[in-house]
mmCIF file of C-alpha atoms in Angstrom:
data_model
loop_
_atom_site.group_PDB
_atom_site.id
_atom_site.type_symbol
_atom_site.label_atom_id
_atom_site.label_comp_id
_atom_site.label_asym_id
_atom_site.label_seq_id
_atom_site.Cartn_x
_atom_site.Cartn_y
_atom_site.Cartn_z
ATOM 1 C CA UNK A 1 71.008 1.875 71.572
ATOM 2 C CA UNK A 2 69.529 3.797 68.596
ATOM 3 C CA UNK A 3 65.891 3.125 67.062
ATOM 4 C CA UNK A 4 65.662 3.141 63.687
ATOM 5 C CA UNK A 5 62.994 5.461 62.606
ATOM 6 C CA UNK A 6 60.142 3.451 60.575
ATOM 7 C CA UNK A 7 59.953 3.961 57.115
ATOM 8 C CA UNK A 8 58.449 6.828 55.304
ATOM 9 C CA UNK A 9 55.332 5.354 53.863
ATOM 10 C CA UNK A 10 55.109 5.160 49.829
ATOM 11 C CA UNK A 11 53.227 7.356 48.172
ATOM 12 C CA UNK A 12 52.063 6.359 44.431
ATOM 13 C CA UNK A 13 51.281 9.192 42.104
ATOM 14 C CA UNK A 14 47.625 8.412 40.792
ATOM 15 C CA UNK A 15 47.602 7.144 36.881
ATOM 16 C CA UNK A 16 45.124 10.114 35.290
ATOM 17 C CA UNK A 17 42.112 8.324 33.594
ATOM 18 C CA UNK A 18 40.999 8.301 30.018
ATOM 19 C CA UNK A 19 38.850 11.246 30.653
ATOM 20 C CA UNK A 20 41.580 13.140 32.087
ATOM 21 C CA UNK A 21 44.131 12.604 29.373
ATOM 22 C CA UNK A 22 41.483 13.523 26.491
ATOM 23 C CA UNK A 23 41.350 16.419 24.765
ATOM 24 C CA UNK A 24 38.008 18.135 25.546
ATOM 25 C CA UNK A 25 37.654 20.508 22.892
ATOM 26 C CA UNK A 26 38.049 17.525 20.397
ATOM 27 C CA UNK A 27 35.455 15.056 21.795
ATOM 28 C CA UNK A 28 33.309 18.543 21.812
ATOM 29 C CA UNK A 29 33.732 18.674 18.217
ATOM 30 C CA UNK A 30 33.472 15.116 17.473
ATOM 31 C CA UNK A 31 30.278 15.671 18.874
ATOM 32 C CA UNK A 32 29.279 18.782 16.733
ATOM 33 C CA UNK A 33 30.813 16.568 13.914
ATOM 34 C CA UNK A 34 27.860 13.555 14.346
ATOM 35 C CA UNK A 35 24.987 16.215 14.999
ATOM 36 C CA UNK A 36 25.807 18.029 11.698
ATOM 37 C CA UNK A 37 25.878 14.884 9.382
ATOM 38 C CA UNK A 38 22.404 14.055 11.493
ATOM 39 C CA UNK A 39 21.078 17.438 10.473
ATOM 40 C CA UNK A 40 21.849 17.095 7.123
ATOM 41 C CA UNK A 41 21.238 13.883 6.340
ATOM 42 C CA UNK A 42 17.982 14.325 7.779
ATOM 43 C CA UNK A 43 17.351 17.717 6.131
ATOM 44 C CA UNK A 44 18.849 16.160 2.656
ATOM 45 C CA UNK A 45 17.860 13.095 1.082
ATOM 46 C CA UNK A 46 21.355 12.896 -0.880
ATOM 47 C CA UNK A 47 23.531 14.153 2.166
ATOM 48 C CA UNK A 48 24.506 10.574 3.352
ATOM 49 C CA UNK A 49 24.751 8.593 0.070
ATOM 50 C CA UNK A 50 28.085 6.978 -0.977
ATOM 51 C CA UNK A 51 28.565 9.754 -4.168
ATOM 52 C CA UNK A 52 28.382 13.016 -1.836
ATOM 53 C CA UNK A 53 30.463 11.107 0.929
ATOM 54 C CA UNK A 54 33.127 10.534 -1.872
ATOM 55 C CA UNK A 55 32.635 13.683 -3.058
ATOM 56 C CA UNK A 56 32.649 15.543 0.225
ATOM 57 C CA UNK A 57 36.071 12.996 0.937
ATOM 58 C CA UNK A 58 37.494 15.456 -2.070
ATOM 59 C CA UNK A 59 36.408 18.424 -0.986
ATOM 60 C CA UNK A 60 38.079 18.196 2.309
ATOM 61 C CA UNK A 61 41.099 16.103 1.136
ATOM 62 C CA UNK A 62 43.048 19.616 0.094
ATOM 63 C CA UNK A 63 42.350 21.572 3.293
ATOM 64 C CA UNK A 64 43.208 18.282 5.616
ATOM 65 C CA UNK A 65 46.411 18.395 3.981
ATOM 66 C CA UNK A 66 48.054 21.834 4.609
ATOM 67 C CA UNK A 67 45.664 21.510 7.944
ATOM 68 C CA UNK A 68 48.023 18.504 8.813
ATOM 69 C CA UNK A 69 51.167 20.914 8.347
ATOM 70 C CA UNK A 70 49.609 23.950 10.507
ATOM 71 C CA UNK A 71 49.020 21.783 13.081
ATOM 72 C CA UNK A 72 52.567 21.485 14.248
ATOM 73 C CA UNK A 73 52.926 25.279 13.152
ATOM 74 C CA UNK A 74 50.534 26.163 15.579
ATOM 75 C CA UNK A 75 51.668 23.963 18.058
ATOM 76 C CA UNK A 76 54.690 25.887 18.530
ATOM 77 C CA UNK A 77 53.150 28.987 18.672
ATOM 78 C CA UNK A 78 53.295 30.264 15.275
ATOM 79 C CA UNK A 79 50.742 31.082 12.668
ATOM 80 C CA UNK A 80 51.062 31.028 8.601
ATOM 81 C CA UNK A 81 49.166 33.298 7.074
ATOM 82 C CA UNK A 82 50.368 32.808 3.843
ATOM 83 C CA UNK A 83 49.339 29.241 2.394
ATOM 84 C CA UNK A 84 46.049 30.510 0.277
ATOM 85 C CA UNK A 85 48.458 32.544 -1.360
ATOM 86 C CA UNK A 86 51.256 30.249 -1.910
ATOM 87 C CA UNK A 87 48.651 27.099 -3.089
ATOM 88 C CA UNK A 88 47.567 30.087 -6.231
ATOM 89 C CA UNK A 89 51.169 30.845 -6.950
ATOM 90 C CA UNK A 90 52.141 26.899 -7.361
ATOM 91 C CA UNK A 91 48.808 25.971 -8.912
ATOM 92 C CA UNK A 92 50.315 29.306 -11.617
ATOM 93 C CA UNK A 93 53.172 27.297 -11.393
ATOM 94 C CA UNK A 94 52.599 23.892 -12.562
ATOM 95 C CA UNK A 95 49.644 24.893 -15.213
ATOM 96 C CA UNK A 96 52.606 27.720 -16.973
ATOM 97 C CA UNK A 97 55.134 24.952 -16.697
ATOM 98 C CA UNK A 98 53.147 22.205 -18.509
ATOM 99 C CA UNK A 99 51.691 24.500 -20.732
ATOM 100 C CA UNK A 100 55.411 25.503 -21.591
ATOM 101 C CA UNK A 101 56.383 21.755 -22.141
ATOM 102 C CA UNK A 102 57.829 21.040 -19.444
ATOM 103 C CA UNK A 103 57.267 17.274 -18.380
ATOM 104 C CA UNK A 104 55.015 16.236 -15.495
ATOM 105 C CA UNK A 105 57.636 14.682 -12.971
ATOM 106 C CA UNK A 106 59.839 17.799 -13.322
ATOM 107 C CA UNK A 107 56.982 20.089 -12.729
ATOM 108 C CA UNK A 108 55.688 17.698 -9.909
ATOM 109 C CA UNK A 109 59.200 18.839 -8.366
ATOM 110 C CA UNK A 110 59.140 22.192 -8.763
ATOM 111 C CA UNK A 111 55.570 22.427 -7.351
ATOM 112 C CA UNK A 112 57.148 21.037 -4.283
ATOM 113 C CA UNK A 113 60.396 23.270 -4.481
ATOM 114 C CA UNK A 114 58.372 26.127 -5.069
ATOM 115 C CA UNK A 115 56.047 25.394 -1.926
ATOM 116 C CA UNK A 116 58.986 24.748 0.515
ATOM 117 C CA UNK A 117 60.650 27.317 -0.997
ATOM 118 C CA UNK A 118 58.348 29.919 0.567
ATOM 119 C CA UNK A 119 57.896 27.823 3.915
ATOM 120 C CA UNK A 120 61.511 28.653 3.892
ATOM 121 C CA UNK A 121 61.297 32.053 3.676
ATOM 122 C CA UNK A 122 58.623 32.162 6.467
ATOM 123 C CA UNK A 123 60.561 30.357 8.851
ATOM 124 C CA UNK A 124 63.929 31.955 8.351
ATOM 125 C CA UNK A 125 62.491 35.319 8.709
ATOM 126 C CA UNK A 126 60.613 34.292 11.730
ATOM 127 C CA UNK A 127 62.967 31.971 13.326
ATOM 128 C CA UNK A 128 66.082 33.719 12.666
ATOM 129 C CA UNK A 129 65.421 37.588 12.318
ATOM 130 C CA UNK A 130 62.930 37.201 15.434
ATOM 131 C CA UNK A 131 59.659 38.963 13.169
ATOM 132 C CA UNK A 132 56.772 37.717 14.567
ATOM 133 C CA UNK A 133 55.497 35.276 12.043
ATOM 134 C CA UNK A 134 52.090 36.655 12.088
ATOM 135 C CA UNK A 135 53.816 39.883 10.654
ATOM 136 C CA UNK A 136 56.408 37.857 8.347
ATOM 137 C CA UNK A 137 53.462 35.335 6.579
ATOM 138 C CA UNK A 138 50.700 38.207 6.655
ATOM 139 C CA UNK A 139 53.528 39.916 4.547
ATOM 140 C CA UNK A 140 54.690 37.321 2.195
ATOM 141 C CA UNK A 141 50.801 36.660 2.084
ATOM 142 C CA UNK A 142 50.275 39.736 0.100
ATOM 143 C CA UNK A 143 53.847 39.083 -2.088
ATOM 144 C CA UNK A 144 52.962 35.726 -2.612
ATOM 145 C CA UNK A 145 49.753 36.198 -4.709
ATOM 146 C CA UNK A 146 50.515 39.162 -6.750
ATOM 147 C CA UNK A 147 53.237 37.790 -7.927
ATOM 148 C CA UNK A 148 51.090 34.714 -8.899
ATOM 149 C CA UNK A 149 48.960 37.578 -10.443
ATOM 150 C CA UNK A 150 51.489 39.148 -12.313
ATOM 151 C CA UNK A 151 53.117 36.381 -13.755
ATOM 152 C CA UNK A 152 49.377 35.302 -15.108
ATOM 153 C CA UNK A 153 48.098 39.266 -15.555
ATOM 154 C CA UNK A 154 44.698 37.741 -13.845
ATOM 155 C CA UNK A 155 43.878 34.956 -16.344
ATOM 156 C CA UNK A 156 43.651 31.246 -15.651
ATOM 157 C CA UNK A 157 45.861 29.344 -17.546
ATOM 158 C CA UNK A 158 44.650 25.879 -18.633
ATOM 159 C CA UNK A 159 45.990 22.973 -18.829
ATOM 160 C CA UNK A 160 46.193 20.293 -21.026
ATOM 161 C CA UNK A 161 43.790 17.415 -19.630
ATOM 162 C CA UNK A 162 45.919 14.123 -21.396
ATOM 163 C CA UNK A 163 48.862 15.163 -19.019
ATOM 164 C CA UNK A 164 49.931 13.151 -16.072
ATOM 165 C CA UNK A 165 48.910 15.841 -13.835
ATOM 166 C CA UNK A 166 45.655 16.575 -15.257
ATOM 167 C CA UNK A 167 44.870 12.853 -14.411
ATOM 168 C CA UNK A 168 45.940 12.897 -11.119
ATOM 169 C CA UNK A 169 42.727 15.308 -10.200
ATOM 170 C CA UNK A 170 40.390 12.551 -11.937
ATOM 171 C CA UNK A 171 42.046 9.607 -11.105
ATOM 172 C CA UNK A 172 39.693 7.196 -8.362
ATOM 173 C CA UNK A 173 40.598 4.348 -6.471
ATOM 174 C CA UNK A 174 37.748 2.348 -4.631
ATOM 175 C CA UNK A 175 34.873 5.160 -5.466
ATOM 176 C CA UNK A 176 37.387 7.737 -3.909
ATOM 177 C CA UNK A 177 39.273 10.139 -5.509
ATOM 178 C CA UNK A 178 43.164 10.373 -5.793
ATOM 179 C CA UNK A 179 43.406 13.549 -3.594
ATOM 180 C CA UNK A 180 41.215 11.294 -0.909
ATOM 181 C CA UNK A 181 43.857 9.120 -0.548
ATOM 182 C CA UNK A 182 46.468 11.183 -0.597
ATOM 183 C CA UNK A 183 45.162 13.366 2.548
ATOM 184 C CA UNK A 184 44.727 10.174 4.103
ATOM 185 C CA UNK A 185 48.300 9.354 3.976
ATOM 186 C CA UNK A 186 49.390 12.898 5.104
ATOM 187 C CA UNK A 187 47.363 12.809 8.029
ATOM 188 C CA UNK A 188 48.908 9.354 8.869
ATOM 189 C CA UNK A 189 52.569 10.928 8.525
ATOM 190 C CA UNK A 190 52.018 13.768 10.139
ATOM 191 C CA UNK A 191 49.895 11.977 13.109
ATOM 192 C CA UNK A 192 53.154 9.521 13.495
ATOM 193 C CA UNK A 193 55.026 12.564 13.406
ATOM 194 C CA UNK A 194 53.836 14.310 15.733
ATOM 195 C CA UNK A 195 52.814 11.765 18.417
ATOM 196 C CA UNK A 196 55.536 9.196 17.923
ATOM 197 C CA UNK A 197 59.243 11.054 16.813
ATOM 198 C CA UNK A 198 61.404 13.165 18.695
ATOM 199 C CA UNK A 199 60.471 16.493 16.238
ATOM 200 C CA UNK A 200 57.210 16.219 17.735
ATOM 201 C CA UNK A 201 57.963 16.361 21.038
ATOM 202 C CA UNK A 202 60.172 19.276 20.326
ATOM 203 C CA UNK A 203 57.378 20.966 19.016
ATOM 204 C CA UNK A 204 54.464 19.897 21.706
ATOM 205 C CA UNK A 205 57.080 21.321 23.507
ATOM 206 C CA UNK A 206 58.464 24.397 21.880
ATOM 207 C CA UNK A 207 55.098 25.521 22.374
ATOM 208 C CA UNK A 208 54.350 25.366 26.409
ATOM 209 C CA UNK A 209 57.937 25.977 27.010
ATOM 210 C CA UNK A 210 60.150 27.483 24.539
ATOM 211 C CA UNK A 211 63.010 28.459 27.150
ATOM 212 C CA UNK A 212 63.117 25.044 28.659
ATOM 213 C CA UNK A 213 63.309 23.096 26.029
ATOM 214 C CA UNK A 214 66.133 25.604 24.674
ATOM 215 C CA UNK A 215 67.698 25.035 27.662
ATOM 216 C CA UNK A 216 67.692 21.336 27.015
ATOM 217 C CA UNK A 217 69.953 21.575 24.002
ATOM 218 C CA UNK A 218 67.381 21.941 21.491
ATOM 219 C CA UNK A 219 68.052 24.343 18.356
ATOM 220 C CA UNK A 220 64.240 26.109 18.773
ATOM 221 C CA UNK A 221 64.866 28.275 15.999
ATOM 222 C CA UNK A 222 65.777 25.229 13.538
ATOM 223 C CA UNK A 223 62.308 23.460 14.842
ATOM 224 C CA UNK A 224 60.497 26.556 14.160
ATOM 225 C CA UNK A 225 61.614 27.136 10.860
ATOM 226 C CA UNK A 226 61.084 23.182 9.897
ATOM 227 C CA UNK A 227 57.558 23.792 11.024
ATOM 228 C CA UNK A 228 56.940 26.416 8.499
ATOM 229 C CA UNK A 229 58.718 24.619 5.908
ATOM 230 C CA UNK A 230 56.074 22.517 6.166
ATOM 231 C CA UNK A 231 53.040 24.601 5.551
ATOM 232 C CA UNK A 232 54.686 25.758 2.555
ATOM 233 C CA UNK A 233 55.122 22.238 1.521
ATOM 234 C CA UNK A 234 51.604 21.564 2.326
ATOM 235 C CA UNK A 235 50.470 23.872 0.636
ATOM 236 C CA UNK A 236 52.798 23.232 -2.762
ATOM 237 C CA UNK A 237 51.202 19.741 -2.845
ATOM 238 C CA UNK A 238 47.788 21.316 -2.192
ATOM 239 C CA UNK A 239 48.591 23.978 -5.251
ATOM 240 C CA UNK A 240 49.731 21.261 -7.569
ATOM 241 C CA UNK A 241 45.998 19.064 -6.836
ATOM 242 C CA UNK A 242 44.411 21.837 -6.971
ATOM 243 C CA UNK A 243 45.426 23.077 -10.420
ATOM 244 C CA UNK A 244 44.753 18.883 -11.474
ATOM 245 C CA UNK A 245 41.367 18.727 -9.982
ATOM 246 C CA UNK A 246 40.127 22.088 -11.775
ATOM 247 C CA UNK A 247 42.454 21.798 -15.449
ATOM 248 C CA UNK A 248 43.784 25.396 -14.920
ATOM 249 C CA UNK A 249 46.064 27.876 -12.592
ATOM 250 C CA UNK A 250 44.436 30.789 -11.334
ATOM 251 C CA UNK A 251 46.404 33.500 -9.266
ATOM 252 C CA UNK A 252 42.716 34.130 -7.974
ATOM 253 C CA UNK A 253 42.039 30.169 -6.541
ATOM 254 C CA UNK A 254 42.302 29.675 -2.824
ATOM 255 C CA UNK A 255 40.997 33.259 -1.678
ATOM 256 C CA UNK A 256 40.670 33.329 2.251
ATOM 257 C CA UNK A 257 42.012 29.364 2.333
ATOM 258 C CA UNK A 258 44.034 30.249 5.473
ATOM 259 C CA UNK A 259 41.023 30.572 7.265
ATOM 260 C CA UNK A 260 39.354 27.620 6.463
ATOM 261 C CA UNK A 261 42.546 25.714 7.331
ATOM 262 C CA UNK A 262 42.849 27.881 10.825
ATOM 263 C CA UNK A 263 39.773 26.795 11.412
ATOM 264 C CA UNK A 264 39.759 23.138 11.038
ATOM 265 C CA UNK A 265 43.186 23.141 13.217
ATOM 266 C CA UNK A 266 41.873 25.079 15.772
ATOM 267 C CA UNK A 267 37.948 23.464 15.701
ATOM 268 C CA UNK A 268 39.550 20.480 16.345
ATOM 269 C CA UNK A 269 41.441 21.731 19.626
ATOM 270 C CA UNK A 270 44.707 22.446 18.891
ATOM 271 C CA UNK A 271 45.569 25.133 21.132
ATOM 272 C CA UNK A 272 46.098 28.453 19.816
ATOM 273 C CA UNK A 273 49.006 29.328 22.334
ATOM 274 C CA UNK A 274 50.739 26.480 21.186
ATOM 275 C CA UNK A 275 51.979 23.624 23.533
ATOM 276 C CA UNK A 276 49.040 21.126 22.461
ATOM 277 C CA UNK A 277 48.379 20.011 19.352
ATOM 278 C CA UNK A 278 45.915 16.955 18.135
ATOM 279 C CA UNK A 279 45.603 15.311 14.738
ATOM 280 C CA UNK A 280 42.929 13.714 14.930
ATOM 281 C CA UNK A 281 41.112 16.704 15.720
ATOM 282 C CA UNK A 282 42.378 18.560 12.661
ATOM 283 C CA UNK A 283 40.935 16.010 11.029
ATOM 284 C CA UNK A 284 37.535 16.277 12.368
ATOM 285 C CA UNK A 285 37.813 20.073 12.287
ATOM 286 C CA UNK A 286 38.569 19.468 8.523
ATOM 287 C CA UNK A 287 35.561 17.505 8.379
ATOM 288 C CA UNK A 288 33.366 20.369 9.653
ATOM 289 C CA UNK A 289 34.427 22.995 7.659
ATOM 290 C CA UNK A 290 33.843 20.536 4.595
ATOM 291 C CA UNK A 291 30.341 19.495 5.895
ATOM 292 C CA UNK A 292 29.148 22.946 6.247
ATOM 293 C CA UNK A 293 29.699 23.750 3.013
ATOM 294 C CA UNK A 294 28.520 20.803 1.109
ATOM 295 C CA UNK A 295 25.662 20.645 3.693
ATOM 296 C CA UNK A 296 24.662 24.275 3.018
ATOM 297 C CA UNK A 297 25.094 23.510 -0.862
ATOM 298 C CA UNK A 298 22.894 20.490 -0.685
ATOM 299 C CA UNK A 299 20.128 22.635 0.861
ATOM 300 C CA UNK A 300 20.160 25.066 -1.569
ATOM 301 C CA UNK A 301 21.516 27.894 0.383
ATOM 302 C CA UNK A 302 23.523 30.336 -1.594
ATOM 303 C CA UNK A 303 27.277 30.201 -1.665
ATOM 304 C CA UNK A 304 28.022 33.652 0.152
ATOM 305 C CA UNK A 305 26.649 32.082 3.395
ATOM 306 C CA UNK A 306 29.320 29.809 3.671
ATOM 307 C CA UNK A 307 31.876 31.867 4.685
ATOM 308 C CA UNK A 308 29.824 33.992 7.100
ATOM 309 C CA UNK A 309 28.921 30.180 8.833
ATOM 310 C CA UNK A 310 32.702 29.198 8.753
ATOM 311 C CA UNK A 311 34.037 32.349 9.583
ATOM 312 C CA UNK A 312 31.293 32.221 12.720
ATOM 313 C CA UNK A 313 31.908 28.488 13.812
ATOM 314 C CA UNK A 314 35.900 29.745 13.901
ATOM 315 C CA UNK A 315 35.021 32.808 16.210
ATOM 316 C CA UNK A 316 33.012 29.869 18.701
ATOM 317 C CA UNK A 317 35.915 27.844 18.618
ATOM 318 C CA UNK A 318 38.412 30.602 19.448
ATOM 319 C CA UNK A 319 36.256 31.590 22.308
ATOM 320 C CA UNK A 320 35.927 27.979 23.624
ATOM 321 C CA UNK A 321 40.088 27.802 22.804
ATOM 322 C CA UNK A 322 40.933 31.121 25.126
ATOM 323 C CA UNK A 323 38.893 30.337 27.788
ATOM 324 C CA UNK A 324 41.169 30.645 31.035
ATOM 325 C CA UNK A 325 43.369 32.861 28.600
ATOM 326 C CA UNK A 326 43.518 36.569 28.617
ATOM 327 C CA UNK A 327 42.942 38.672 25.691
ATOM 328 C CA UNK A 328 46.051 40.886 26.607
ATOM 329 C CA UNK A 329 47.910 37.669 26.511
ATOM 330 C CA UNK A 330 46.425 36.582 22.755
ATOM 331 C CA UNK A 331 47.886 39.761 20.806
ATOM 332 C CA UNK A 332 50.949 40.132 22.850
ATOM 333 C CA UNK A 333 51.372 36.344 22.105
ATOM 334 C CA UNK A 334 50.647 37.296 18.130
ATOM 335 C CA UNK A 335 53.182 40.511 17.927
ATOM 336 C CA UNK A 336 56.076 38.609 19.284
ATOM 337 C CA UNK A 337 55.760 39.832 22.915
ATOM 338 C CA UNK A 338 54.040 36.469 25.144
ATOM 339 C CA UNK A 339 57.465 35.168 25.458
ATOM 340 C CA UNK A 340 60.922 36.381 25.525
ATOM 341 C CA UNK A 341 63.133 35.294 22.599
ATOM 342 C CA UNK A 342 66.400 36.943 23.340
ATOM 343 C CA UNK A 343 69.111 34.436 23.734
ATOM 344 C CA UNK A 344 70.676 34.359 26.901
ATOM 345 C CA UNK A 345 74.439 33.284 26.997
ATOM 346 C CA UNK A 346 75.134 29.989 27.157
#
């Protein structure tokens, strides 16, 4: 007579906690976050009133958007170089269009065309010829701008402030401005986008495991590309407020804007490998780079500083982001060479 052996005992995989499903780096900077309005509100009598909060809500709203865009850009790995340049050329754009007659809604549209346009270009070259797109936007970068520069021969062109447009930069709603709320609604897209849709699970995972995920079906390359569409639609929006808020296209506006919006992504712990991305810390990372500055301008501190603080604050961060990383791994990553991205036959 056999004996039935007794059954293997059940073994439940522990739930993580709260502590071990948040993001570190981003409760690290919502930390930084509270100590720097402390500092300044205590170090500035005008820091925490309703008018600089408003104002400071303005400031920020530009970089928060294309910062909502590089997140999933850098979350699969990639890195646009190119959306200071490409936030000039459209801001060019939409002042030499209205300037030439051209009515508001049609050169609303082509500000967005014109942006998506060169997230296009980006991500095709990238995606499809295999350039790393480090090389591709740091190219297109440089293209980008002068023409913007050419077309304009250096001069800002004004524009007309009765237009549509032009009151879209002044236009307030509840003490905030228009561009306020219209970051706010980009970061709520692109946090549902990310967190809650299919695309952004590609892309979480795109960026830990490209090959797998391939494997799985998934047209990468098409993801990829989408991704940079993005920041160059981002950024078209972000051209087209910017040129409203100020009256005038400049091929000259939004010099060394790709760091500040590197910055907040990466501040706010998105992972600069890719495979992790978090918009609520690109919104606090936003927030940082936006209180340094007006904090710094409050105080009195002269203007060149701010870039040698930001440009600082991003180094930290990129330290804190690497750690466990090698540096080997970082540029091989950059040039094209962390992964492999020939095809294998199906």
């Amino acid at each position: 007579m056999s004996v039935q052996a007794p059954p293997a005992p059940t073994v439940r995989a522990e739930t993580p906690g709260l502590w071990e499903r948040a993001n570190k780096a981003t409760l690290a900077m919502l930390g930084v976050t509270v100590a720097l309005f402390a500092v300044f509100g205590i170090a500035s009598g005008n820091f925490l009133t309703f008018d600089n909060l408003s104002n400071l809500a303005t400031q920020v709203a530009i970089t928060l958007i294309v910062a909502v865009a590089m997140t999933f850009v850098i979350t699969t790995g990639q890195i646009d170089l190119s959306v200071g340049s490409t936030v000039a050329f459209v801001a060019v754009l939409t002042a030499e269009m209205l300037q030439a007659g051209w009515d508001s809604s049609i050169v609303i549209v082509a500000a967005l065309g014109a942006g998506l346009f060169w997230g296009a270009v980006n991500g095709y070259l990238s995606a499809y010829h295999r350039i790393p797109p480090f090389i591709v936007t740091l190219a297109t970068m440089s293209v980008i701008r002068g023409l913007a520069q050419l077309w304009t021969e250096g001069f800002s062109v004004p524009i007309d402030a009765r237009l549509y447009v032009a009151k879209i930069g002044r236009a307030e709603f509840l003490g905030f401005s228009a561009l306020a709320w219209i970051a706010l609604g980009t970061v709520v897209i692109g946090g549902v986008l990310l967190a809650k849709t299919r695309f952004g699970n590609y892309v979480n995972g795109i960026g830990s495991q490209e090959e797998s995920v391939r494997r799985a079906g998934v047209n990468t390359d098409r993801i990829k590309m989408v991704a940079l569409m993005l920041t160059g639609l981002a950024a078209g929006i972000a051209g087209l407020l910017t040129a409203a808020r100020l009256g005038s296209g400049s091929a000259n506006s939004a010099q060394a804007f790709e760091l500040t919006v590197i910055a907040a992504v990466v501040l706010g712990g998105t992972d600069l490998f890719g495979g992790r991305g978090t918009m609520t810390g690109t919104v606090i990372g936003a927030v940082i780079t936006g209180v340094i500055a007006n904090g710094l301008t409050l105080l009195g501190v002269s203007p060149f500083l701010t870039p040698i603080v930001t440009g600082m604050v991003l180094l930290a961060a990129i330290w804190l982001n690497l750690r466990g990383h090698g540096i080997a791994e970082l540029g091989a990553h950059l040039m094209g060479r962390g992964r492999d991205r020939t095809k294998e036959p199906a």
